[in-house]
CSV table of C-alpha atoms in Angstrom, one decimal:
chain,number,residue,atom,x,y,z
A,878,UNK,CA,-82.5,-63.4,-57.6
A,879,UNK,CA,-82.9,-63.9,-54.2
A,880,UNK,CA,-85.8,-62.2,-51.7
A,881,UNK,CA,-84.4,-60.2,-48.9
A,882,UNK,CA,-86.1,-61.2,-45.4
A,883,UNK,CA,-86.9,-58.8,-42.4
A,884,UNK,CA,-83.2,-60.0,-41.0
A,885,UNK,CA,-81.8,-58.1,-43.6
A,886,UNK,CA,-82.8,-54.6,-42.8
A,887,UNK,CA,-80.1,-51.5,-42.7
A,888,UNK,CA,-78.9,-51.7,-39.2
A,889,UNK,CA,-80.0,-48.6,-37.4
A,890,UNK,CA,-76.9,-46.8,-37.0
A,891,UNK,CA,-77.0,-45.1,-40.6
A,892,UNK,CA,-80.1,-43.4,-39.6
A,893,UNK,CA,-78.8,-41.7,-36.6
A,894,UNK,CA,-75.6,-41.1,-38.8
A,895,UNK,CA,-77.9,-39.6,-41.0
A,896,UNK,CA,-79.7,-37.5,-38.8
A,897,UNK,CA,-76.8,-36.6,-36.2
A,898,UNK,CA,-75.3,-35.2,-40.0
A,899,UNK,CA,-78.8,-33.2,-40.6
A,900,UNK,CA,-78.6,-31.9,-37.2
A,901,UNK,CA,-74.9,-30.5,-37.4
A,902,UNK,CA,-76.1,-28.8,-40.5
A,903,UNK,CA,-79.1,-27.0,-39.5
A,904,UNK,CA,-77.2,-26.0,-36.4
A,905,UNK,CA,-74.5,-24.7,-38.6
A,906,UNK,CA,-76.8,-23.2,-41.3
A,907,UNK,CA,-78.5,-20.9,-38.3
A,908,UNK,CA,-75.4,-19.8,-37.0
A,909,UNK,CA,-74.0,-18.9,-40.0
A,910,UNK,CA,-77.0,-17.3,-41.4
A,911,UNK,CA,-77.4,-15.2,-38.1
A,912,UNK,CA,-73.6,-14.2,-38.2
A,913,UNK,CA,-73.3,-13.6,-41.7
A,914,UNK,CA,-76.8,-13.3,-43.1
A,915,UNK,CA,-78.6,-15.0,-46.2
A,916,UNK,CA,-76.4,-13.3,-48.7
A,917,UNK,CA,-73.2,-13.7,-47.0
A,918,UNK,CA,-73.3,-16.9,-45.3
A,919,UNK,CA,-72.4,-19.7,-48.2
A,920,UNK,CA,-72.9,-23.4,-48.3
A,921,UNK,CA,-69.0,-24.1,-48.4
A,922,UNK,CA,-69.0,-21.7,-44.8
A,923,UNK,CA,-71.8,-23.8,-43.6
A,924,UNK,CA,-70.4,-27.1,-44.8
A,925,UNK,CA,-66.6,-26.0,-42.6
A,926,UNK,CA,-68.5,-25.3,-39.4
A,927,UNK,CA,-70.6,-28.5,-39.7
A,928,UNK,CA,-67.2,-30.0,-40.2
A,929,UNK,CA,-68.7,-32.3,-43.3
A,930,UNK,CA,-68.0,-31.7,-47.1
A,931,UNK,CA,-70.1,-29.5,-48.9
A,932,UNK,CA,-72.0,-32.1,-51.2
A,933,UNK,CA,-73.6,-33.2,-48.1
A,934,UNK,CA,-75.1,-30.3,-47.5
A,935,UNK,CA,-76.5,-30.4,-51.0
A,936,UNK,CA,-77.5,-34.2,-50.7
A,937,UNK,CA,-79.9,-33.2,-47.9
A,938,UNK,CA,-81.0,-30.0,-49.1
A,939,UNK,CA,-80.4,-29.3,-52.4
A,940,UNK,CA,-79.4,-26.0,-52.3
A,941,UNK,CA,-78.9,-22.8,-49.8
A,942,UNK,CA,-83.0,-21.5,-50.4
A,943,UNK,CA,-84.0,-25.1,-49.4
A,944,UNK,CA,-81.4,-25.3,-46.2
A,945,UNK,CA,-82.4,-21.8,-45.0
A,946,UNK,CA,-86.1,-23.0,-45.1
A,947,UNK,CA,-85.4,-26.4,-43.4
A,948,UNK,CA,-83.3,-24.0,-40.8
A,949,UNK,CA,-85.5,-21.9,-39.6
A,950,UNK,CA,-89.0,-24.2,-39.6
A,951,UNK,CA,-90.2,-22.6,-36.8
A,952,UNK,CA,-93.4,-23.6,-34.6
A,953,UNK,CA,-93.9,-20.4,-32.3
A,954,UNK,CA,-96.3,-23.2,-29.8
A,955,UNK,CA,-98.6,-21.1,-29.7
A,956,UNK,CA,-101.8,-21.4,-27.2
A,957,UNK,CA,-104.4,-23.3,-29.3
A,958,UNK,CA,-106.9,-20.0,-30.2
A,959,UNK,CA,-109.8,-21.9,-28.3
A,960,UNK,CA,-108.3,-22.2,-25.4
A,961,UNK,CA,-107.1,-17.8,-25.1
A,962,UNK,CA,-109.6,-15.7,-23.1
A,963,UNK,CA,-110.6,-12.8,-25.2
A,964,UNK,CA,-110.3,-10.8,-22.2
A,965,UNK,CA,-106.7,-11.6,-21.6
A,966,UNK,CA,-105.4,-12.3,-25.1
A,967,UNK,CA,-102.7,-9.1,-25.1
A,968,UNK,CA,-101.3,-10.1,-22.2
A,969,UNK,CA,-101.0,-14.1,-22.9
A,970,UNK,CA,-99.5,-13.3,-26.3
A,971,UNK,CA,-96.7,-10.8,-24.9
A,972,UNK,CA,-95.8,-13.6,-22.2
A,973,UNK,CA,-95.7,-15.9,-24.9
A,974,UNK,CA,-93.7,-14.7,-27.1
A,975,UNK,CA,-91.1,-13.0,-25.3
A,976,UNK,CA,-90.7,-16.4,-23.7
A,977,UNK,CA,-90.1,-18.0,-27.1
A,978,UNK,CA,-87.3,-14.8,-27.6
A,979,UNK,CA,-85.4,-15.4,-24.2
A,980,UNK,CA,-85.0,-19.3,-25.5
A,981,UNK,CA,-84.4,-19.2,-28.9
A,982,UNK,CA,-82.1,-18.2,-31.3
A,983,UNK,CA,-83.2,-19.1,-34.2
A,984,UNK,CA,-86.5,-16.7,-33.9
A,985,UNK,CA,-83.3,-13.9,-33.4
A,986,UNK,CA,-81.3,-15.3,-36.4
A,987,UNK,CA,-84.8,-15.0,-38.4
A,988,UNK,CA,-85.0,-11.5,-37.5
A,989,UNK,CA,-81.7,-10.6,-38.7
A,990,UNK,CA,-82.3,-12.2,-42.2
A,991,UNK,CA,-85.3,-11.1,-42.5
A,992,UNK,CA,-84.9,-7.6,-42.0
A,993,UNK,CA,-82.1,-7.6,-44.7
A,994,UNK,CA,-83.4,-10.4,-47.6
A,995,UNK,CA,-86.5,-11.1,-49.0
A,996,UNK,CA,-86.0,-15.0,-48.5
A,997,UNK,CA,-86.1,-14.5,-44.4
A,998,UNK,CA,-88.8,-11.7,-44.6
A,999,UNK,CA,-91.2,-14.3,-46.1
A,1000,UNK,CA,-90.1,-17.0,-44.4
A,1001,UNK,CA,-91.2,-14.7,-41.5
A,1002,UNK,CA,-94.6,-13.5,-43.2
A,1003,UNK,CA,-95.2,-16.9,-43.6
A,1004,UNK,CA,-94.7,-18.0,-39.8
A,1005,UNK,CA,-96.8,-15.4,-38.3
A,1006,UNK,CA,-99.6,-15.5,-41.1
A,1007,UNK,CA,-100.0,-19.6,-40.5
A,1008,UNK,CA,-99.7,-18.7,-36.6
A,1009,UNK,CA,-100.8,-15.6,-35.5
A,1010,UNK,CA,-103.0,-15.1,-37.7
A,1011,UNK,CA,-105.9,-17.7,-36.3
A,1012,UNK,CA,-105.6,-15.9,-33.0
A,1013,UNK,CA,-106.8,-12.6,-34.1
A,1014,UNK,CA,-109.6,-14.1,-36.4
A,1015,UNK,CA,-111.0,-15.4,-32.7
A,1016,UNK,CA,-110.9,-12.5,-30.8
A,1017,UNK,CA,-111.2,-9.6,-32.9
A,1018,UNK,CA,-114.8,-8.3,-33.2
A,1019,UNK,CA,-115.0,-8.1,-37.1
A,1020,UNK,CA,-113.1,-11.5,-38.7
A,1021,UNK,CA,-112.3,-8.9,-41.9
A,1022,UNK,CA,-110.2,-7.6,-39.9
A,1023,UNK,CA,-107.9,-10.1,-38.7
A,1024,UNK,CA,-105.2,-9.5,-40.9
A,1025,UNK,CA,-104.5,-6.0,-40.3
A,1026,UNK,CA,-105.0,-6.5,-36.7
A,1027,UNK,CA,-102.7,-9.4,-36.7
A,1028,UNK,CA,-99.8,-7.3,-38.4
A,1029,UNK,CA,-100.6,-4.3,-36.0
A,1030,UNK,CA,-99.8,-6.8,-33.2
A,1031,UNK,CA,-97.0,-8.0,-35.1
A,1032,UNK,CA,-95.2,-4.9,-35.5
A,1033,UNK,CA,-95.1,-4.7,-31.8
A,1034,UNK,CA,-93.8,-8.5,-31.0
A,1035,UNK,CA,-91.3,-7.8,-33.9
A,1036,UNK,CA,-90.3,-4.4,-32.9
A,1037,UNK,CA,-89.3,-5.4,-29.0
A,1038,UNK,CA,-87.5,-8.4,-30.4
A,1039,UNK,CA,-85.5,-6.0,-33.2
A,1040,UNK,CA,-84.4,-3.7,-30.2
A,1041,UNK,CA,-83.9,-5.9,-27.9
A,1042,UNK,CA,-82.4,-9.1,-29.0
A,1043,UNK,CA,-81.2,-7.5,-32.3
A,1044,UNK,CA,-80.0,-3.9,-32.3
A,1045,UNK,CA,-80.0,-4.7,-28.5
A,1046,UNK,CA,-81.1,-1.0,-27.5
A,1047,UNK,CA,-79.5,-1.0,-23.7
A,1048,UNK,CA,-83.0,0.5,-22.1
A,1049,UNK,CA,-84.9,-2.4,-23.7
A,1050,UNK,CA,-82.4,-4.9,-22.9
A,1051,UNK,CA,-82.3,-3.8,-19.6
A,1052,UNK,CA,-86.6,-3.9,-19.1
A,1053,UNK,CA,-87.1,-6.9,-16.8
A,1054,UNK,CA,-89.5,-9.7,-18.4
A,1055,UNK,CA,-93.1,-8.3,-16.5
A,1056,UNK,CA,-92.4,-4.9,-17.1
A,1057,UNK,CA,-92.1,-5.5,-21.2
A,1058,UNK,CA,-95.3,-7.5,-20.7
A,1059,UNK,CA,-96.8,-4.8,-18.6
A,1060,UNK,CA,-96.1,-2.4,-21.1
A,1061,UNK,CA,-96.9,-4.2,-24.4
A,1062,UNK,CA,-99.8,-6.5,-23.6
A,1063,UNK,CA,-102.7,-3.6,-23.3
A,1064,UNK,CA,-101.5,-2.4,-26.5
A,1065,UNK,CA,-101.3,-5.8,-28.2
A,1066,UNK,CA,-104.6,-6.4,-26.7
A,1067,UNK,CA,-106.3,-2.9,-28.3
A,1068,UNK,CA,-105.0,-4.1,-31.5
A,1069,UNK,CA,-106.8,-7.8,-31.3
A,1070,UNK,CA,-109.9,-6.8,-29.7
A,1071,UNK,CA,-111.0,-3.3,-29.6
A,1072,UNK,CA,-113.4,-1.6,-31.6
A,1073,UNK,CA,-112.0,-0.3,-35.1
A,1074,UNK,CA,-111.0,3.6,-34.8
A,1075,UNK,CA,-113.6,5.5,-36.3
């Protein structure tokens, strides 16, 4: 039995293969899943538009839970929490975010599962209690209350983004960029860093 040498590597070209093949898949899996949802959208419909066979898609993810988390592994880049003025957090946050929603569609595909199957709404409970969460436990004035104040703010990000990237409401569509962030940073802000309501 001979002892293979550093000359007899895999060439490199199977690894791109390999992940230009994971690539058309997750690309697939998110257009399929925003089109048709978690329930509807199906590994053999993910498979056709990725143009590949089916067993691929199961080589590489096992099975549709494990593609749907793979597809939507989301990293909202948020602001490291040191570096947000207390002052100015609302307003930073709003930017962000709908940033994030003008550029991508996965966040809007998300949405759509989410509000509709339990798979996506924890994938989405998951994202913004690994995320968001940190902020609020640095700004707001009593740490216990972090979590409630981050869903608070939450249920405003979530809510503009369900109107209008999802139900696509015509006045909120319409609403330029600064005046949504006019408008929803003083309340995100209240939420974070005001005192609790007696």
């Amino acid at each position: 039995m001979t002892q293979s040498s550093p000359d007899d590597s895999a060439p490199t070209p199977a690894p791109r293969r390999s992940e230009a093949t994971r690539t058309a898949i997750l690309d697939a899996a998110r257009e399929r899943f925003a089109a048709d949802g978690y329930e509807r959208a199906t590994i053999r419909a993910i498979a056709k538009h990725a143009n590949i066979d089916p067993s691929m898609v199961m080589r590489y993810y096992g099975n549709k839970e494990g593609l749907f988390a793979a597809a939507v592994a989301i990293d909202l880049k948020l602001p490291e929490p040191a570096s947000l003025s207390r002052d100015d957090v609302g307003r930073a946050l709003v930017t962000h975010f709908l940033a994030m929603w003008e550029e991508n569609e996965v966040l809007t595909a998300l949405l759509r599962v989410g509000v509709t199957n339990q798979a996506g709404a924890e994938r989405m409970q998951g994202i913004f209690a690994d995320q968001l969460l940190p902020v609020a436990r640095r700004v707001c004035p009593d740490p216990e209350q972090a979590p409630a104040r981050a869903a608070l703010a939450s249920s405003q990000l979530l809510g503009l983004a369900l109107t209008r990237y999802v139900l696509r409401f015509p006045p909120a569509v319409a609403l330029a960029p600064e005046e949504i962030v006019a408008w929803l940073a003083p309340t995100v802000q209240r939420y974070l860093t005001a005192p609790h309501p007696a």
